[in-house]
């Protein structure tokens, strides 16, 4: 057994281990929560907690509010409906999401797949069948290996899956979604890197939500992956009380870039059952993005997106830059809040009325016509 596997085995799964460090925790309420939404925290991630209820604590330690959520639903993105075979979600024409395990090193309390993680097991034969589906659907050009966390699988099983995928000619890109660099950085071993390297073009999107997670250990893990030629992206979730703050997110995004990771998405928290206490109003994320744009290198600014309820896909949300459509151009607001006029001119040096018409329709859709 490898070192990281021993660490995973030592994960905290019972409340008495939490109480040793945090006496204020209520044993019976934690027990109630974990009988429905199980707990799992690696000793490493637990060691990052500095205080009761700090941003790491909130992400990992169960809260009785999880059982008081009356708004959330188990599968808000309709993944089950868009699953032609078990373990695979085929929402977009050219890419599909393959769930290879239901286990993660840490069970994040805000997880989008709370209905599955640590609850419904993934069967090896289902993964095989899902890969067969990919091989039979020519339009799939990219596979996103997800879960659970794919890097909780052993090197051998992971490589078996990668090998099978590599055989599919129409598959051009492999993407892995993993939180291991954040929750169990020792998982990123030389041998793992040696395997991953063989399957380029291979991308990894990891998941950091708070600058306290960007430790020396995480840095080393990310460096090893980047040195293996793997482009790294990051998907964060906007979480109330964890990172819904301009300063915190600025620090997170800047530090990620320094650690060779490009911030990719910032998610509005999904309408998942048991996560209501993490959800911010939509305006919060937009306001944060407005304050970050222009003040931070474009290299470290992610897209703020919401994943449509019902499975309509991800939709980017932007601050309101377009102010007004005038007969000869468009009035915008820049990052400092100053007005900017951009003239619309066609090839003949005249106003391109078609473009302006398009913009007018856009305004109408937004219900801003009255201006
Ligand atoms: C997020 C997601 C993808 C990938 O979307 P990108 O915008 O390409 O990152 C693909 N399939 C499903 C089901 C997803 O949820």
PDB file of C-alpha atoms in Angstrom, residues 74-311:
ATOM      1  CA  UNK A  74     -30.961  15.772  -4.870  1.00  0.00           C
ATOM      2  CA  UNK A  75     -30.076  16.140  -8.562  1.00  0.00           C
ATOM      3  CA  UNK A  76     -30.615  19.760  -9.616  1.00  0.00           C
ATOM      4  CA  UNK A  77     -28.604  19.426 -12.846  1.00  0.00           C
ATOM      5  CA  UNK A  78     -30.704  16.428 -13.989  1.00  0.00           C
ATOM      6  CA  UNK A  79     -27.610  14.298 -14.378  1.00  0.00           C
ATOM      7  CA  UNK A  80     -29.644  11.118 -13.983  1.00  0.00           C
ATOM      8  CA  UNK A  81     -31.905  12.112 -16.877  1.00  0.00           C
ATOM      9  CA  UNK A  82     -28.943  12.921 -19.087  1.00  0.00           C
ATOM     10  CA  UNK A  83     -27.266   9.631 -18.335  1.00  0.00           C
ATOM     11  CA  UNK A  84     -27.709   7.256 -21.300  1.00  0.00           C
ATOM     12  CA  UNK A  85     -25.793   4.535 -19.406  1.00  0.00           C
ATOM     13  CA  UNK A  86     -24.840   4.368 -15.707  1.00  0.00           C
ATOM     14  CA  UNK A  87     -21.752   6.397 -14.691  1.00  0.00           C
ATOM     15  CA  UNK A  88     -21.890   8.686 -17.722  1.00  0.00           C
ATOM     16  CA  UNK A  89     -23.515  12.087 -18.220  1.00  0.00           C
ATOM     17  CA  UNK A  90     -23.856  13.187 -21.839  1.00  0.00           C
ATOM     18  CA  UNK A  91     -25.115  16.756 -21.766  1.00  0.00           C
ATOM     19  CA  UNK A  92     -23.132  18.493 -24.487  1.00  0.00           C
ATOM     20  CA  UNK A  93     -22.702  17.013 -27.968  1.00  0.00           C
ATOM     21  CA  UNK A  94     -18.903  16.924 -28.064  1.00  0.00           C
ATOM     22  CA  UNK A  95     -17.991  15.935 -24.527  1.00  0.00           C
ATOM     23  CA  UNK A  96     -19.140  13.531 -21.858  1.00  0.00           C
ATOM     24  CA  UNK A  97     -18.554  13.125 -18.156  1.00  0.00           C
ATOM     25  CA  UNK A  98     -17.482   9.740 -16.842  1.00  0.00           C
ATOM     26  CA  UNK A  99     -17.885   8.958 -13.141  1.00  0.00           C
ATOM     27  CA  UNK A 100     -15.320   6.321 -12.271  1.00  0.00           C
ATOM     28  CA  UNK A 101     -15.814   6.213  -8.492  1.00  0.00           C
ATOM     29  CA  UNK A 102     -18.146   7.509  -5.801  1.00  0.00           C
ATOM     30  CA  UNK A 103     -15.292   8.115  -3.355  1.00  0.00           C
ATOM     31  CA  UNK A 104     -13.357  11.282  -2.596  1.00  0.00           C
ATOM     32  CA  UNK A 105     -10.571  11.899  -0.106  1.00  0.00           C
ATOM     33  CA  UNK A 106     -12.739  14.542   1.564  1.00  0.00           C
ATOM     34  CA  UNK A 107     -16.515  14.620   1.274  1.00  0.00           C
ATOM     35  CA  UNK A 108     -17.077  18.340   0.698  1.00  0.00           C
ATOM     36  CA  UNK A 109     -20.210  19.456   2.486  1.00  0.00           C
ATOM     37  CA  UNK A 110     -21.331  21.541  -0.525  1.00  0.00           C
ATOM     38  CA  UNK A 111     -20.827  18.748  -3.064  1.00  0.00           C
ATOM     39  CA  UNK A 112     -22.911  18.815  -6.233  1.00  0.00           C
ATOM     40  CA  UNK A 113     -23.117  15.010  -6.157  1.00  0.00           C
ATOM     41  CA  UNK A 114     -24.081  14.767  -2.509  1.00  0.00           C
ATOM     42  CA  UNK A 115     -26.707  12.216  -3.576  1.00  0.00           C
ATOM     43  CA  UNK A 116     -23.950   9.804  -4.656  1.00  0.00           C
ATOM     44  CA  UNK A 117     -20.717  10.490  -2.865  1.00  0.00           C
ATOM     45  CA  UNK A 118     -19.920   7.843  -0.286  1.00  0.00           C
ATOM     46  CA  UNK A 119     -23.417   6.437  -0.840  1.00  0.00           C
ATOM     47  CA  UNK A 120     -23.972   4.758  -4.202  1.00  0.00           C
ATOM     48  CA  UNK A 121     -21.067   2.576  -5.309  1.00  0.00           C
ATOM     49  CA  UNK A 122     -19.724   2.684  -8.868  1.00  0.00           C
ATOM     50  CA  UNK A 123     -19.372  -0.743 -10.439  1.00  0.00           C
ATOM     51  CA  UNK A 124     -16.393  -1.578 -12.628  1.00  0.00           C
ATOM     52  CA  UNK A 125     -18.608  -3.175 -15.290  1.00  0.00           C
ATOM     53  CA  UNK A 126     -20.666   0.026 -15.460  1.00  0.00           C
ATOM     54  CA  UNK A 127     -17.520   2.035 -16.144  1.00  0.00           C
ATOM     55  CA  UNK A 128     -16.635  -0.439 -18.911  1.00  0.00           C
ATOM     56  CA  UNK A 129     -20.101  -0.073 -20.420  1.00  0.00           C
ATOM     57  CA  UNK A 130     -19.850   3.714 -20.214  1.00  0.00           C
ATOM     58  CA  UNK A 131     -16.526   3.632 -22.062  1.00  0.00           C
ATOM     59  CA  UNK A 132     -18.176   1.445 -24.703  1.00  0.00           C
ATOM     60  CA  UNK A 133     -20.858   4.130 -25.098  1.00  0.00           C
ATOM     61  CA  UNK A 134     -18.129   6.715 -25.702  1.00  0.00           C
ATOM     62  CA  UNK A 135     -16.509   4.470 -28.301  1.00  0.00           C
ATOM     63  CA  UNK A 136     -19.865   4.159 -30.104  1.00  0.00           C
ATOM     64  CA  UNK A 137     -20.571   7.896 -30.162  1.00  0.00           C
ATOM     65  CA  UNK A 138     -18.334   9.573 -32.703  1.00  0.00           C
ATOM     66  CA  UNK A 139     -19.337  13.087 -31.762  1.00  0.00           C
ATOM     67  CA  UNK A 140     -17.685  12.800 -28.330  1.00  0.00           C
ATOM     68  CA  UNK A 141     -14.279  14.425 -28.687  1.00  0.00           C
ATOM     69  CA  UNK A 142     -13.475  14.963 -25.031  1.00  0.00           C
ATOM     70  CA  UNK A 143     -13.985  12.850 -21.940  1.00  0.00           C
ATOM     71  CA  UNK A 144     -14.076  14.339 -18.474  1.00  0.00           C
ATOM     72  CA  UNK A 145     -13.029  11.733 -15.938  1.00  0.00           C
ATOM     73  CA  UNK A 146     -14.783  12.633 -12.724  1.00  0.00           C
ATOM     74  CA  UNK A 147     -16.557  10.998  -9.826  1.00  0.00           C
ATOM     75  CA  UNK A 148     -16.050  11.050  -6.911  1.00  0.00           C
ATOM     76  CA  UNK A 149     -12.395  11.716  -7.307  1.00  0.00           C
ATOM     77  CA  UNK A 150     -10.702   9.645 -10.028  1.00  0.00           C
ATOM     78  CA  UNK A 151      -7.335   9.960  -8.291  1.00  0.00           C
ATOM     79  CA  UNK A 152      -8.634   7.966  -5.315  1.00  0.00           C
ATOM     80  CA  UNK A 153      -8.302   4.964  -7.637  1.00  0.00           C
ATOM     81  CA  UNK A 154      -5.035   3.045  -7.603  1.00  0.00           C
ATOM     82  CA  UNK A 155      -2.504   3.729 -10.355  1.00  0.00           C
ATOM     83  CA  UNK A 156      -3.312   0.349 -11.922  1.00  0.00           C
ATOM     84  CA  UNK A 157      -7.065   0.860 -12.166  1.00  0.00           C
ATOM     85  CA  UNK A 158      -6.644   4.432 -13.339  1.00  0.00           C
ATOM     86  CA  UNK A 159      -4.280   3.335 -16.076  1.00  0.00           C
ATOM     87  CA  UNK A 160      -6.676   0.597 -17.185  1.00  0.00           C
ATOM     88  CA  UNK A 161      -9.326   3.258 -17.725  1.00  0.00           C
ATOM     89  CA  UNK A 162      -6.933   5.606 -19.522  1.00  0.00           C
ATOM     90  CA  UNK A 163      -5.779   2.756 -21.771  1.00  0.00           C
ATOM     91  CA  UNK A 164      -9.332   1.910 -22.765  1.00  0.00           C
ATOM     92  CA  UNK A 165     -10.056   5.551 -23.525  1.00  0.00           C
ATOM     93  CA  UNK A 166      -6.859   5.939 -25.538  1.00  0.00           C
ATOM     94  CA  UNK A 167      -8.078   3.194 -27.892  1.00  0.00           C
ATOM     95  CA  UNK A 168     -11.016   5.361 -28.971  1.00  0.00           C
ATOM     96  CA  UNK A 169      -9.912   7.144 -32.129  1.00  0.00           C
ATOM     97  CA  UNK A 170     -12.425   9.985 -32.101  1.00  0.00           C
ATOM     98  CA  UNK A 171     -11.521  10.935 -28.523  1.00  0.00           C
ATOM     99  CA  UNK A 172      -9.113  13.841 -28.832  1.00  0.00           C
ATOM    100  CA  UNK A 173      -8.744  15.136 -25.304  1.00  0.00           C
ATOM    101  CA  UNK A 174      -8.830  13.665 -21.802  1.00  0.00           C
ATOM    102  CA  UNK A 175      -9.690  15.875 -18.868  1.00  0.00           C
ATOM    103  CA  UNK A 176      -9.497  14.773 -15.233  1.00  0.00           C
ATOM    104  CA  UNK A 177     -11.383  16.541 -12.466  1.00  0.00           C
ATOM    105  CA  UNK A 178      -9.703  16.020  -9.096  1.00  0.00           C
ATOM    106  CA  UNK A 179      -9.476  17.687  -5.724  1.00  0.00           C
ATOM    107  CA  UNK A 180      -6.497  15.575  -4.606  1.00  0.00           C
ATOM    108  CA  UNK A 181      -3.866  18.338  -4.944  1.00  0.00           C
ATOM    109  CA  UNK A 182      -5.990  20.197  -2.385  1.00  0.00           C
ATOM    110  CA  UNK A 183      -7.221  17.445  -0.075  1.00  0.00           C
ATOM    111  CA  UNK A 184      -4.446  14.837  -0.287  1.00  0.00           C
ATOM    112  CA  UNK A 185      -1.430  16.224  -2.163  1.00  0.00           C
ATOM    113  CA  UNK A 186       0.690  13.146  -1.361  1.00  0.00           C
ATOM    114  CA  UNK A 187      -1.462  11.347  -3.965  1.00  0.00           C
ATOM    115  CA  UNK A 188       0.529  13.123  -6.669  1.00  0.00           C
ATOM    116  CA  UNK A 189       3.405  10.659  -6.875  1.00  0.00           C
ATOM    117  CA  UNK A 190       6.159  10.297  -9.461  1.00  0.00           C
ATOM    118  CA  UNK A 191       4.577   7.088 -10.653  1.00  0.00           C
ATOM    119  CA  UNK A 192       1.207   8.758 -11.135  1.00  0.00           C
ATOM    120  CA  UNK A 193       2.853  11.517 -13.165  1.00  0.00           C
ATOM    121  CA  UNK A 194       4.674   8.924 -15.237  1.00  0.00           C
ATOM    122  CA  UNK A 195       1.338   7.295 -16.091  1.00  0.00           C
ATOM    123  CA  UNK A 196      -0.585  10.494 -16.809  1.00  0.00           C
ATOM    124  CA  UNK A 197       2.154  11.760 -19.117  1.00  0.00           C
ATOM    125  CA  UNK A 198       1.513   8.890 -21.511  1.00  0.00           C
ATOM    126  CA  UNK A 199      -2.015  10.042 -22.252  1.00  0.00           C
ATOM    127  CA  UNK A 200      -1.542  13.549 -23.592  1.00  0.00           C
ATOM    128  CA  UNK A 201      -3.329  15.715 -24.498  1.00  0.00           C
ATOM    129  CA  UNK A 202      -4.450  15.376 -20.900  1.00  0.00           C
ATOM    130  CA  UNK A 203      -5.728  18.278 -18.831  1.00  0.00           C
ATOM    131  CA  UNK A 204      -6.425  18.437 -15.114  1.00  0.00           C
ATOM    132  CA  UNK A 205      -8.944  20.697 -13.471  1.00  0.00           C
ATOM    133  CA  UNK A 206      -8.430  20.847  -9.763  1.00  0.00           C
ATOM    134  CA  UNK A 207     -10.513  22.477  -7.046  1.00  0.00           C
ATOM    135  CA  UNK A 208      -9.242  25.002  -4.514  1.00  0.00           C
ATOM    136  CA  UNK A 209     -11.668  27.345  -2.781  1.00  0.00           C
ATOM    137  CA  UNK A 210      -9.557  29.236  -0.286  1.00  0.00           C
ATOM    138  CA  UNK A 211      -5.960  30.529  -0.121  1.00  0.00           C
ATOM    139  CA  UNK A 212      -5.394  28.540   3.108  1.00  0.00           C
ATOM    140  CA  UNK A 213      -5.549  25.428   0.935  1.00  0.00           C
ATOM    141  CA  UNK A 214      -2.559  26.535  -1.147  1.00  0.00           C
ATOM    142  CA  UNK A 215       0.134  25.084   1.087  1.00  0.00           C
ATOM    143  CA  UNK A 216       3.713  24.048   0.328  1.00  0.00           C
ATOM    144  CA  UNK A 217       2.471  20.451  -0.097  1.00  0.00           C
ATOM    145  CA  UNK A 218      -0.167  21.550  -2.597  1.00  0.00           C
ATOM    146  CA  UNK A 219       2.410  23.639  -4.430  1.00  0.00           C
ATOM    147  CA  UNK A 220       4.703  20.665  -4.812  1.00  0.00           C
ATOM    148  CA  UNK A 221       1.881  18.429  -6.085  1.00  0.00           C
ATOM    149  CA  UNK A 222       0.801  21.036  -8.643  1.00  0.00           C
ATOM    150  CA  UNK A 223       4.392  21.559  -9.721  1.00  0.00           C
ATOM    151  CA  UNK A 224       4.849  17.838 -10.347  1.00  0.00           C
ATOM    152  CA  UNK A 225       1.737  17.751 -12.526  1.00  0.00           C
ATOM    153  CA  UNK A 226       2.706  20.896 -14.422  1.00  0.00           C
ATOM    154  CA  UNK A 227       6.219  19.529 -14.953  1.00  0.00           C
ATOM    155  CA  UNK A 228       4.586  16.456 -16.515  1.00  0.00           C
ATOM    156  CA  UNK A 229       3.217  18.737 -19.205  1.00  0.00           C
ATOM    157  CA  UNK A 230      -0.324  18.768 -17.853  1.00  0.00           C
ATOM    158  CA  UNK A 231      -2.094  22.124 -18.194  1.00  0.00           C
ATOM    159  CA  UNK A 232      -3.812  22.858 -14.896  1.00  0.00           C
ATOM    160  CA  UNK A 233      -7.121  24.647 -14.382  1.00  0.00           C
ATOM    161  CA  UNK A 234      -9.080  25.344 -11.232  1.00  0.00           C
ATOM    162  CA  UNK A 235     -12.793  25.209 -10.514  1.00  0.00           C
ATOM    163  CA  UNK A 236     -13.923  27.013  -7.380  1.00  0.00           C
ATOM    164  CA  UNK A 237     -17.374  27.179  -5.890  1.00  0.00           C
ATOM    165  CA  UNK A 238     -18.565  30.457  -4.440  1.00  0.00           C
ATOM    166  CA  UNK A 239     -19.457  29.571  -0.851  1.00  0.00           C
ATOM    167  CA  UNK A 240     -21.043  31.739   1.801  1.00  0.00           C
ATOM    168  CA  UNK A 241     -18.747  32.188   4.772  1.00  0.00           C
ATOM    169  CA  UNK A 242     -15.877  30.488   2.971  1.00  0.00           C
ATOM    170  CA  UNK A 243     -14.834  32.613   0.021  1.00  0.00           C
ATOM    171  CA  UNK A 244     -17.634  35.076  -0.813  1.00  0.00           C
ATOM    172  CA  UNK A 245     -15.248  37.970  -0.429  1.00  0.00           C
ATOM    173  CA  UNK A 246     -13.257  39.968  -2.986  1.00  0.00           C
ATOM    174  CA  UNK A 247     -10.009  39.934  -1.000  1.00  0.00           C
ATOM    175  CA  UNK A 248     -10.144  36.188  -0.362  1.00  0.00           C
ATOM    176  CA  UNK A 249     -10.855  35.342  -3.976  1.00  0.00           C
ATOM    177  CA  UNK A 250      -8.229  37.758  -5.286  1.00  0.00           C
ATOM    178  CA  UNK A 251      -5.651  36.108  -3.094  1.00  0.00           C
ATOM    179  CA  UNK A 252      -6.817  32.653  -4.157  1.00  0.00           C
ATOM    180  CA  UNK A 253      -6.676  33.443  -7.877  1.00  0.00           C
ATOM    181  CA  UNK A 254      -3.306  35.205  -7.684  1.00  0.00           C
ATOM    182  CA  UNK A 255      -1.779  32.384  -5.710  1.00  0.00           C
ATOM    183  CA  UNK A 256      -3.189  29.734  -8.042  1.00  0.00           C
ATOM    184  CA  UNK A 257      -1.528  31.446 -10.990  1.00  0.00           C
ATOM    185  CA  UNK A 258       1.738  31.525  -9.079  1.00  0.00           C
ATOM    186  CA  UNK A 259       1.340  27.796  -8.476  1.00  0.00           C
ATOM    187  CA  UNK A 260       0.927  27.333 -12.263  1.00  0.00           C
ATOM    188  CA  UNK A 261      -2.842  26.838 -12.191  1.00  0.00           C
ATOM    189  CA  UNK A 262      -5.178  28.881 -14.376  1.00  0.00           C
ATOM    190  CA  UNK A 263      -8.494  29.710 -12.679  1.00  0.00           C
ATOM    191  CA  UNK A 264     -11.152  28.298 -15.040  1.00  0.00           C
ATOM    192  CA  UNK A 265     -14.582  28.529 -13.449  1.00  0.00           C
ATOM    193  CA  UNK A 266     -16.088  30.105 -10.353  1.00  0.00           C
ATOM    194  CA  UNK A 267     -19.410  28.379  -9.780  1.00  0.00           C
ATOM    195  CA  UNK A 268     -22.581  29.701  -8.329  1.00  0.00           C
ATOM    196  CA  UNK A 269     -23.440  26.980  -5.776  1.00  0.00           C
ATOM    197  CA  UNK A 270     -25.903  24.498  -7.282  1.00  0.00           C
ATOM    198  CA  UNK A 271     -29.370  23.952  -5.809  1.00  0.00           C
ATOM    199  CA  UNK A 272     -28.267  20.712  -4.164  1.00  0.00           C
ATOM    200  CA  UNK A 273     -30.174  19.304  -1.224  1.00  0.00           C
ATOM    201  CA  UNK A 274     -28.267  19.910   2.003  1.00  0.00           C
ATOM    202  CA  UNK A 275     -26.196  22.856   0.796  1.00  0.00           C
ATOM    203  CA  UNK A 276     -28.536  25.826   1.170  1.00  0.00           C
ATOM    204  CA  UNK A 277     -26.427  27.399   3.930  1.00  0.00           C
ATOM    205  CA  UNK A 278     -23.553  27.812   1.458  1.00  0.00           C
ATOM    206  CA  UNK A 279     -25.495  29.555  -1.286  1.00  0.00           C
ATOM    207  CA  UNK A 280     -24.900  33.247  -2.029  1.00  0.00           C
ATOM    208  CA  UNK A 281     -27.329  35.552  -3.864  1.00  0.00           C
ATOM    209  CA  UNK A 282     -26.518  35.695  -7.624  1.00  0.00           C
ATOM    210  CA  UNK A 283     -25.653  39.370  -7.375  1.00  0.00           C
ATOM    211  CA  UNK A 284     -22.830  38.586  -4.964  1.00  0.00           C
ATOM    212  CA  UNK A 285     -20.801  36.643  -7.520  1.00  0.00           C
ATOM    213  CA  UNK A 286     -21.412  39.249 -10.220  1.00  0.00           C
ATOM    214  CA  UNK A 287     -20.341  42.040  -7.891  1.00  0.00           C
ATOM    215  CA  UNK A 288     -17.167  40.173  -6.987  1.00  0.00           C
ATOM    216  CA  UNK A 289     -16.344  39.600 -10.658  1.00  0.00           C
ATOM    217  CA  UNK A 290     -16.897  43.284 -11.382  1.00  0.00           C
ATOM    218  CA  UNK A 291     -14.459  44.255  -8.673  1.00  0.00           C
ATOM    219  CA  UNK A 292     -11.854  41.747  -9.796  1.00  0.00           C
ATOM    220  CA  UNK A 293     -11.956  42.470 -13.562  1.00  0.00           C
ATOM    221  CA  UNK A 294      -9.230  44.905 -14.533  1.00  0.00           C
ATOM    222  CA  UNK A 295      -7.738  44.971 -11.057  1.00  0.00           C
ATOM    223  CA  UNK A 296      -6.282  41.508 -11.449  1.00  0.00           C
ATOM    224  CA  UNK A 297      -4.315  39.935 -14.289  1.00  0.00           C
ATOM    225  CA  UNK A 298      -6.688  38.509 -16.850  1.00  0.00           C
ATOM    226  CA  UNK A 299      -4.636  35.319 -16.560  1.00  0.00           C
ATOM    227  CA  UNK A 300      -6.103  34.624 -13.156  1.00  0.00           C
ATOM    228  CA  UNK A 301      -9.721  35.626 -13.704  1.00  0.00           C
ATOM    229  CA  UNK A 302     -12.104  32.670 -14.034  1.00  0.00           C
ATOM    230  CA  UNK A 303     -15.500  32.758 -15.664  1.00  0.00           C
ATOM    231  CA  UNK A 304     -18.356  33.039 -13.168  1.00  0.00           C
ATOM    232  CA  UNK A 305     -20.918  30.446 -14.226  1.00  0.00           C
ATOM    233  CA  UNK A 306     -24.106  28.869 -13.049  1.00  0.00           C
ATOM    234  CA  UNK A 307     -24.996  25.341 -13.997  1.00  0.00           C
ATOM    235  CA  UNK A 308     -28.583  25.440 -15.225  1.00  0.00           C
ATOM    236  CA  UNK A 309     -31.154  23.652 -13.134  1.00  0.00           C
ATOM    237  CA  UNK A 310     -32.589  20.884 -15.290  1.00  0.00           C
ATOM    238  CA  UNK A 311     -29.346  20.233 -17.154  1.00  0.00           C
TER     239      UNK A 311
END
